Short mmCIF file of C-alpha atoms in Angstrom, two decimals:
data_model
loop_
_atom_site.label_atom_id
_atom_site.label_comp_id
_atom_site.label_asym_id
_atom_site.label_seq_id
_atom_site.Cartn_x
_atom_site.Cartn_y
_atom_site.Cartn_z
CA MET A 1 85.66 -20.33 -111.39
CA LYS A 2 83.42 -23.21 -110.23
CA ILE A 3 80.66 -22.87 -107.54
CA ASP A 4 78.94 -25.89 -106.03
CA LEU A 5 75.74 -25.44 -104.07
CA CYS A 6 75.35 -27.20 -100.70
CA SER A 7 72.50 -29.72 -101.10
CA GLY A 8 70.81 -27.69 -103.78
CA TYR A 9 67.62 -29.62 -103.87
CA HIS A 10 67.16 -29.11 -100.05
CA GLN A 11 67.44 -25.28 -100.64
CA THR A 12 64.35 -25.30 -102.85
CA ARG A 13 61.13 -24.77 -100.88
CA VAL A 14 58.03 -26.89 -101.73
CA ALA A 15 54.80 -24.87 -101.89
CA ALA A 16 52.52 -25.61 -98.82
CA ALA A 17 49.76 -26.93 -101.02
CA ASP A 18 52.07 -29.44 -102.65
CA GLN A 19 53.81 -30.70 -99.49
CA PRO A 20 51.25 -33.51 -98.93
CA LYS A 21 52.40 -34.96 -102.20
CA THR A 22 55.77 -35.68 -100.67
CA ALA A 23 54.33 -37.43 -97.67
CA PHE A 24 55.71 -40.76 -96.29
CA ARG A 25 55.06 -42.75 -93.26
CA SER A 26 57.47 -44.46 -90.86
CA ARG A 27 56.88 -46.43 -87.71
CA PHE A 28 57.49 -43.28 -85.77
CA ASN A 29 55.14 -40.81 -87.47
CA HIS A 30 53.79 -39.27 -90.69
CA TYR A 31 56.08 -36.79 -92.40
CA GLU A 32 55.97 -34.26 -95.25
CA PHE A 33 58.91 -32.58 -96.97
CA THR A 34 58.98 -28.82 -96.76
CA VAL A 35 61.92 -28.67 -99.19
CA MET A 36 62.42 -30.63 -102.50
CA PRO A 37 63.59 -34.13 -101.83
CA PHE A 38 65.89 -36.19 -104.09
CA ASP A 39 64.48 -38.79 -106.46
CA LEU A 40 61.36 -36.85 -107.40
CA THR A 41 60.64 -37.34 -111.10
CA ASN A 42 60.56 -33.57 -111.92
CA ALA A 43 63.20 -32.56 -109.38
CA PRO A 44 66.07 -32.09 -111.79
CA ALA A 45 64.00 -30.10 -114.27
CA THR A 46 62.52 -27.99 -111.47
CA PHE A 47 65.83 -27.17 -109.96
CA GLN A 48 67.39 -26.40 -113.40
CA ARG A 49 64.57 -24.07 -114.28
CA ALA A 50 65.08 -22.24 -110.94
CA MET A 51 68.81 -21.81 -111.74
CA ASN A 52 67.98 -20.55 -115.23
CA ASP A 53 65.57 -18.03 -113.86
CA ILE A 54 68.20 -16.66 -111.48
CA PHE A 55 70.91 -16.25 -114.12
CA ARG A 56 68.72 -15.88 -117.21
CA ASP A 57 70.17 -12.55 -118.39
CA ILE A 58 73.88 -13.64 -118.01
CA LEU A 59 73.68 -17.21 -119.19
CA GLU A 60 76.29 -17.98 -121.79
CA GLN A 61 77.75 -14.52 -121.40
CA TYR A 62 79.96 -15.47 -118.44
CA VAL A 63 77.93 -18.14 -116.58
CA LEU A 64 77.00 -21.70 -117.37
CA VAL A 65 74.75 -23.71 -114.96
CA TYR A 66 74.09 -27.48 -114.80
CA LEU A 67 71.93 -28.21 -111.81
CA ASP A 68 73.97 -27.22 -108.73
CA ASP A 69 77.25 -26.71 -110.60
CA ILE A 70 77.85 -23.11 -111.71
CA LEU A 71 80.74 -22.27 -113.99
CA VAL A 72 81.86 -18.58 -114.29
CA TYR A 73 84.41 -17.79 -117.00
CA ASN A 74 86.35 -14.62 -117.53
CA CYS A 75 89.26 -13.13 -119.41
CA THR A 76 90.85 -10.98 -116.65
CA LEU A 77 91.08 -10.97 -112.86
CA GLU A 78 89.09 -7.72 -112.72
CA GLU A 79 86.17 -9.31 -114.69
CA HIS A 80 86.51 -12.35 -112.51
CA LEU A 81 86.00 -10.37 -109.27
CA ARG A 82 83.15 -8.35 -110.82
CA HIS A 83 81.32 -11.44 -112.05
CA LEU A 84 81.98 -13.33 -108.89
CA ARG A 85 80.22 -10.59 -106.83
CA ASP A 86 77.35 -10.58 -109.31
CA VAL A 87 76.80 -14.34 -109.11
CA LEU A 88 77.07 -14.56 -105.34
CA ASP A 89 74.70 -11.58 -104.86
CA ARG A 90 72.12 -13.30 -107.03
CA LEU A 91 72.40 -16.51 -104.98
CA ARG A 92 72.11 -14.61 -101.65
CA ARG A 93 68.97 -12.77 -102.88
CA HIS A 94 67.30 -16.07 -103.59
CA ALA A 95 68.65 -17.77 -100.39
CA PHE A 96 70.92 -20.31 -102.14
CA TYR A 97 74.13 -21.14 -100.31
CA THR A 98 77.28 -22.67 -101.63
CA LYS A 99 79.68 -25.23 -100.18
CA LEU A 100 82.98 -23.49 -99.82
CA SER A 101 85.09 -26.69 -99.77
CA LYS A 102 83.86 -27.59 -103.30
CA CYS A 103 84.21 -24.10 -104.81
CA LEU A 104 87.19 -23.04 -106.95
CA PHE A 105 88.11 -19.48 -107.50
CA ALA A 106 90.59 -17.80 -109.94
CA GLN A 107 91.48 -21.09 -111.65
CA HIS A 108 92.95 -21.48 -115.13
CA LYS A 109 91.50 -24.97 -115.44
CA VAL A 110 88.44 -26.54 -113.66
CA ASP A 111 86.73 -29.97 -113.67
CA PHE A 112 83.27 -29.60 -115.04
CA LEU A 113 80.93 -32.48 -115.94
CA GLY A 114 83.67 -35.06 -116.29
CA HIS A 115 86.09 -32.78 -118.29
CA TYR A 116 88.82 -30.42 -117.60
CA VAL A 117 88.07 -27.03 -119.10
CA SER A 118 90.60 -24.23 -119.65
CA ASN A 119 90.58 -21.02 -121.61
CA GLN A 120 91.57 -22.83 -124.76
CA SER A 121 91.15 -26.55 -124.39
CA LEU A 122 88.87 -29.39 -123.24
CA HIS A 123 90.02 -32.86 -122.22
CA MET A 124 88.80 -35.81 -120.25
CA ASP A 125 88.98 -36.06 -116.50
CA ASP A 126 92.09 -37.95 -115.47
CA ALA A 127 90.15 -39.92 -112.90
CA LYS A 128 87.82 -41.20 -115.58
CA ILE A 129 90.66 -42.02 -117.85
CA THR A 130 92.30 -44.08 -115.14
CA ALA A 131 89.00 -45.81 -114.34
CA ILE A 132 88.60 -46.90 -118.00
CA ALA A 133 92.23 -47.88 -118.39
CA GLU A 134 92.00 -50.19 -115.37
CA TRP A 135 88.61 -51.61 -116.27
CA PRO A 136 88.88 -55.41 -116.30
CA ALA A 137 87.74 -57.47 -119.22
CA PRO A 138 83.97 -58.01 -118.94
CA THR A 139 82.61 -61.43 -118.11
CA SER A 140 79.00 -60.72 -118.90
CA ALA A 141 76.82 -58.67 -121.24
CA LYS A 142 75.84 -56.33 -118.33
CA GLN A 143 79.51 -55.54 -117.52
CA LEU A 144 80.16 -54.81 -121.21
CA ARG A 145 77.08 -52.43 -121.33
CA ASN A 146 78.48 -50.62 -118.26
CA PHE A 147 81.84 -50.25 -119.88
CA LEU A 148 80.35 -48.91 -123.19
CA GLY A 149 78.03 -46.56 -121.24
CA LEU A 150 81.05 -44.94 -119.62
CA THR A 151 83.15 -44.72 -122.74
CA SER A 152 80.25 -43.50 -124.95
CA TYR A 153 79.92 -40.41 -122.74
CA TYR A 154 83.41 -39.42 -124.10
CA CYS A 155 82.77 -40.44 -127.69
CA ASN A 156 83.23 -36.76 -128.77
CA SER A 157 86.74 -36.89 -127.49
CA ILE A 158 87.72 -40.19 -129.00
CA GLN A 159 88.91 -40.28 -132.53
CA GLY A 160 87.01 -43.10 -134.42
CA TYR A 161 84.93 -44.33 -131.53
CA ALA A 162 82.74 -46.43 -133.77
CA ARG A 163 85.78 -48.18 -134.98
CA TYR A 164 86.21 -49.74 -131.55
CA SER A 165 82.71 -50.02 -130.24
CA TYR A 166 81.45 -51.72 -133.46
CA VAL A 167 82.90 -55.05 -132.63
CA LEU A 168 81.75 -54.92 -129.00
CA THR A 169 78.20 -53.67 -129.62
CA SER A 170 77.68 -56.28 -132.36
CA THR A 171 77.65 -58.91 -129.53
CA LEU A 172 74.64 -57.28 -127.83
CA PRO A 173 71.80 -57.27 -130.46
CA TRP A 174 69.30 -59.23 -128.30
CA LYS A 175 67.80 -58.77 -124.85
CA ASN A 176 69.56 -61.75 -123.44
CA PRO A 177 72.40 -62.65 -125.89
CA PRO A 178 74.58 -65.70 -125.32
CA TRP A 179 77.83 -64.42 -123.87
CA ALA A 180 80.87 -64.95 -126.07
CA TRP A 181 84.28 -63.28 -125.63
CA THR A 182 86.55 -63.94 -128.49
CA PRO A 183 90.13 -62.71 -129.24
CA LEU A 184 88.52 -60.16 -131.61
CA HIS A 185 86.53 -58.77 -128.69
CA GLU A 186 89.59 -58.62 -126.56
CA ASP A 187 91.54 -56.65 -129.12
CA ALA A 188 88.72 -54.27 -129.63
CA PHE A 189 88.36 -53.85 -125.83
CA ARG A 190 92.10 -53.09 -125.44
CA ALA A 191 92.13 -50.77 -128.41
CA LEU A 192 89.16 -48.78 -126.99
CA LYS A 193 90.90 -48.39 -123.67
CA LYS A 194 94.11 -47.35 -125.47
CA ALA A 195 92.12 -44.81 -127.54
CA VAL A 196 90.73 -43.30 -124.33
CA THR A 197 94.06 -42.98 -122.69
CA CYS A 198 95.52 -41.38 -125.85
CA ALA A 199 92.43 -39.10 -126.52
CA PRO A 200 93.59 -35.70 -127.75
CA VAL A 201 93.19 -32.46 -125.99
CA LEU A 202 90.35 -30.66 -127.86
CA HIS A 203 90.66 -27.03 -128.69
CA LEU A 204 87.71 -24.75 -127.93
CA PRO A 205 86.16 -23.22 -131.02
CA ASP A 206 86.90 -19.74 -132.15
CA PHE A 207 83.82 -18.44 -134.00
CA ASP A 208 85.94 -15.79 -135.79
CA ARG A 209 87.82 -18.54 -137.58
CA PRO A 210 86.44 -20.81 -140.39
CA PHE A 211 85.71 -24.49 -139.51
CA ILE A 212 87.15 -27.40 -141.40
CA LEU A 213 84.88 -30.51 -141.63
CA THR A 214 86.73 -33.70 -142.50
CA THR A 215 84.71 -36.80 -143.24
CA ASP A 216 85.25 -40.34 -144.40
CA ALA A 217 83.03 -43.45 -144.73
CA SER A 218 83.67 -47.17 -144.73
CA ASP A 219 81.40 -50.13 -145.39
CA PHE A 220 80.06 -50.09 -141.91
CA ALA A 221 80.68 -46.65 -140.24
CA VAL A 222 81.21 -42.98 -140.73
CA GLY A 223 83.90 -40.82 -139.04
CA ALA A 224 84.31 -37.05 -138.98
CA VAL A 225 86.21 -34.34 -137.20
CA LEU A 226 85.57 -30.67 -136.86
CA SER A 227 88.64 -28.61 -136.65
CA GLN A 228 90.12 -25.16 -137.01
CA VAL A 229 93.50 -23.72 -137.95
CA PHE A 230 95.29 -21.98 -135.07
CA PRO A 231 98.76 -20.46 -135.14
CA SER A 232 99.91 -22.76 -132.29
CA SER A 233 98.40 -25.14 -129.89
CA SER A 234 100.83 -26.62 -127.31
CA ASP A 235 97.98 -28.38 -125.53
CA SER A 236 96.66 -30.25 -128.58
CA SER A 237 99.28 -32.96 -128.74
CA HIS A 238 98.51 -36.69 -128.37
CA PRO A 239 100.15 -39.97 -129.26
CA ARG A 240 99.13 -41.97 -132.23
CA ILE A 241 96.03 -44.27 -131.76
CA PRO A 242 96.83 -47.88 -132.83
CA ARG A 243 94.43 -49.50 -135.24
CA PHE A 244 93.06 -53.06 -134.82
CA PRO A 245 92.02 -55.64 -137.49
CA PRO A 246 88.66 -55.19 -139.17
CA PRO A 247 85.79 -57.46 -138.10
CA THR A 248 85.84 -61.02 -139.18
CA PRO A 249 83.19 -62.23 -141.68
CA THR A 250 81.36 -64.00 -138.91
CA THR A 251 81.01 -60.85 -136.86
CA ALA A 252 80.27 -58.64 -139.88
CA SER A 253 77.50 -60.98 -140.98
CA ARG A 254 75.58 -60.12 -137.73
CA LEU A 255 74.46 -56.90 -139.39
CA THR A 256 74.24 -57.94 -143.05
CA PRO A 257 75.02 -61.18 -144.74
CA THR A 258 76.43 -59.46 -147.87
CA ARG A 259 78.74 -56.92 -146.39
CA PRO A 260 82.42 -57.49 -147.00
CA THR A 261 84.89 -56.83 -144.20
CA THR A 262 86.60 -53.56 -144.49
CA ASP A 263 88.55 -51.11 -142.48
CA GLU A 264 87.16 -48.11 -140.51
CA PRO A 265 87.53 -44.56 -142.02
CA SER A 266 90.97 -43.24 -141.10
CA ILE A 267 91.04 -39.65 -140.17
CA ASP A 268 94.47 -39.21 -138.74
CA TYR A 269 95.03 -36.21 -136.46
CA SER A 270 98.11 -37.74 -134.69
CA PRO A 271 101.33 -35.77 -134.38
CA THR A 272 104.80 -37.12 -134.71
CA ILE A 273 106.15 -39.28 -131.93
CA VAL A 274 109.83 -38.50 -131.46
CA GLU A 275 112.48 -41.12 -130.44
CA ASP A 276 112.34 -40.54 -126.74
CA GLY A 277 108.68 -41.32 -126.62
CA THR A 278 107.38 -37.78 -126.19
CA VAL A 279 104.89 -36.19 -128.46
CA GLU A 280 105.72 -33.11 -130.49
CA SER A 281 103.50 -30.06 -129.98
CA ARG A 282 101.01 -29.59 -132.75
CA SER A 283 100.14 -26.45 -134.57
CA GLY A 284 97.79 -25.63 -137.38
CA ASP A 285 94.77 -27.84 -137.83
CA CYS A 286 93.46 -28.58 -134.31
CA PRO A 287 90.46 -30.85 -133.55
CA ILE A 288 87.38 -29.28 -131.88
CA VAL A 289 85.26 -32.39 -131.65
CA PHE A 290 85.02 -35.91 -133.04
CA TYR A 291 82.00 -37.76 -134.43
CA SER A 292 81.42 -41.41 -135.55
CA ARG A 293 78.48 -43.60 -135.97
CA GLN A 294 77.60 -47.00 -137.43
CA PHE A 295 75.57 -47.25 -140.49
CA LEU A 296 72.04 -48.61 -140.28
CA PRO A 297 71.51 -52.06 -141.99
CA ALA A 298 69.87 -50.30 -144.94
CA GLU A 299 72.57 -47.72 -145.26
CA ILE A 300 75.25 -50.39 -145.55
CA ASN A 301 73.71 -51.30 -148.99
CA TYR A 302 74.28 -47.85 -150.42
CA THR A 303 76.99 -47.36 -152.95
CA VAL A 304 80.43 -46.09 -151.96
CA ASP A 305 79.71 -42.66 -153.31
CA GLU A 306 76.41 -42.43 -151.55
CA ARG A 307 78.12 -43.41 -148.23
CA GLU A 308 80.64 -40.64 -148.75
CA VAL A 309 77.94 -38.08 -149.35
CA LEU A 310 75.94 -39.35 -146.36
CA ALA A 311 79.01 -38.92 -144.17
CA VAL A 312 78.98 -35.20 -144.94
CA VAL A 313 75.28 -34.92 -144.40
CA TYR A 314 75.40 -36.64 -141.06
CA ALA A 315 78.38 -34.62 -139.83
CA ALA A 316 77.08 -31.26 -141.08
CA TRP A 317 73.76 -31.75 -139.31
CA HIS A 318 75.32 -33.21 -136.23
CA TRP A 319 77.35 -29.91 -135.80
CA CYS A 320 74.76 -27.56 -137.34
CA TYR A 321 74.97 -25.24 -134.35
CA TYR A 322 78.59 -24.66 -135.32
CA LEU A 323 78.17 -24.63 -139.14
CA HIS A 324 74.92 -22.91 -139.78
CA GLY A 325 75.32 -19.35 -141.15
CA ALA A 326 79.09 -19.47 -141.63
CA PRO A 327 81.18 -20.78 -144.53
CA PHE A 328 83.37 -23.74 -143.95
CA THR A 329 85.46 -26.28 -145.81
CA VAL A 330 84.77 -29.90 -146.36
CA HIS A 331 87.76 -32.23 -146.66
CA THR A 332 87.01 -35.70 -148.08
CA ASP A 333 89.06 -38.30 -149.92
CA ASN A 334 86.37 -38.74 -152.56
CA SER A 335 85.56 -36.08 -155.21
CA VAL A 336 82.00 -37.33 -155.45
CA VAL A 337 80.84 -34.80 -152.87
CA GLN A 338 81.67 -31.85 -155.19
CA ALA A 339 80.06 -33.63 -158.20
CA PHE A 340 77.05 -34.53 -156.18
CA LEU A 341 76.20 -30.83 -155.70
CA THR A 342 76.05 -30.21 -159.40
CA THR A 343 74.46 -33.42 -160.55
CA PRO A 344 71.24 -32.61 -162.49
CA LYS A 345 69.62 -36.06 -161.91
CA LEU A 346 69.17 -37.37 -158.39
CA THR A 347 67.17 -40.13 -156.86
CA PRO A 348 64.57 -39.12 -154.27
CA ARG A 349 66.90 -40.15 -151.49
CA GLN A 350 69.82 -38.09 -153.04
CA ALA A 351 67.54 -35.19 -153.53
CA ARG A 352 66.76 -35.14 -149.76
CA TRP A 353 70.47 -35.07 -149.05
CA TRP A 354 71.04 -32.22 -151.51
CA ARG A 355 68.20 -30.37 -149.73
CA ASP A 356 69.89 -30.88 -146.45
CA LEU A 357 73.24 -29.77 -147.53
CA SER A 358 71.89 -26.72 -149.44
CA GLU A 359 71.22 -25.07 -146.09
CA PHE A 360 75.04 -24.84 -145.47
CA SER A 361 77.65 -22.64 -147.20
CA PHE A 362 80.76 -24.74 -147.77
CA THR A 363 83.52 -25.57 -150.27
CA THR A 364 85.22 -28.88 -150.88
#
């Protein structure tokens, strides 16, 4: 169930003593807002705090609130009706009113913050996928930044996002860079759009099941995926994401003059594509969320073994809210991670990584 308030800001009263702070003057007269206007610096935080106060005792039990969007989730229709009455009663007591045309009741899947959310899965909004797929090739740095800004919002749903964005972002290191659009950029641009359209359906986590953390590192980036094993997952099917050539030496030298060209970490979660073009349903190891990032210039100079360990450190702390306090399994293609945990002599940098990993309980 999704509830949308009707002009939520304008349903929030401004204290009489603070109304002069909202004053403005036109050619007709001098006016002051009696309700909270849009575009105030603290308006989003004020409104969010008001919503949190209203639903504080039931937040994350069966209610999620983001500004004027209220999401109510249930397991049965009886719970749905009971929770619906509770939420609407709270809104009525505090004089907040909803817009019926934008509310959805008794739904198995709803659109929330640019994603479709169901009882088991999470995937990108179809309208956003279409917008990205139809995005024309940028002709300026500003257009490229707009494109990357939209796609980066969905980086948790895109396998190996840094693999595609690396080539594109490497053209934007300065405030006013000279515009250059090469065939390599065009390949990366097309591959990123393809990755978005082929983004997998993510499975919602089950905290009664152990997590699996799979990591890999290349010379310029780290990739990771958090997954769990489920008996079956018909929604978690997706076509194979094509790879594109690694950066040329000229592009790679923009970050470090000594880095050799290499391929991006390959963490393959693609199912089999059968002859008729359809995708077989996957079962077993299902992705919960993806993560990737480029190495900093100093990190590129680390040894191969250090980058492999750093990939685990980055991924574990990035998902610490999932992994803290519960045992999980780390999958990596390099045995150095297991040896690292028992190495008696470590450099100061490696000792800090050992300290960070010691807060987790995992096996490799």
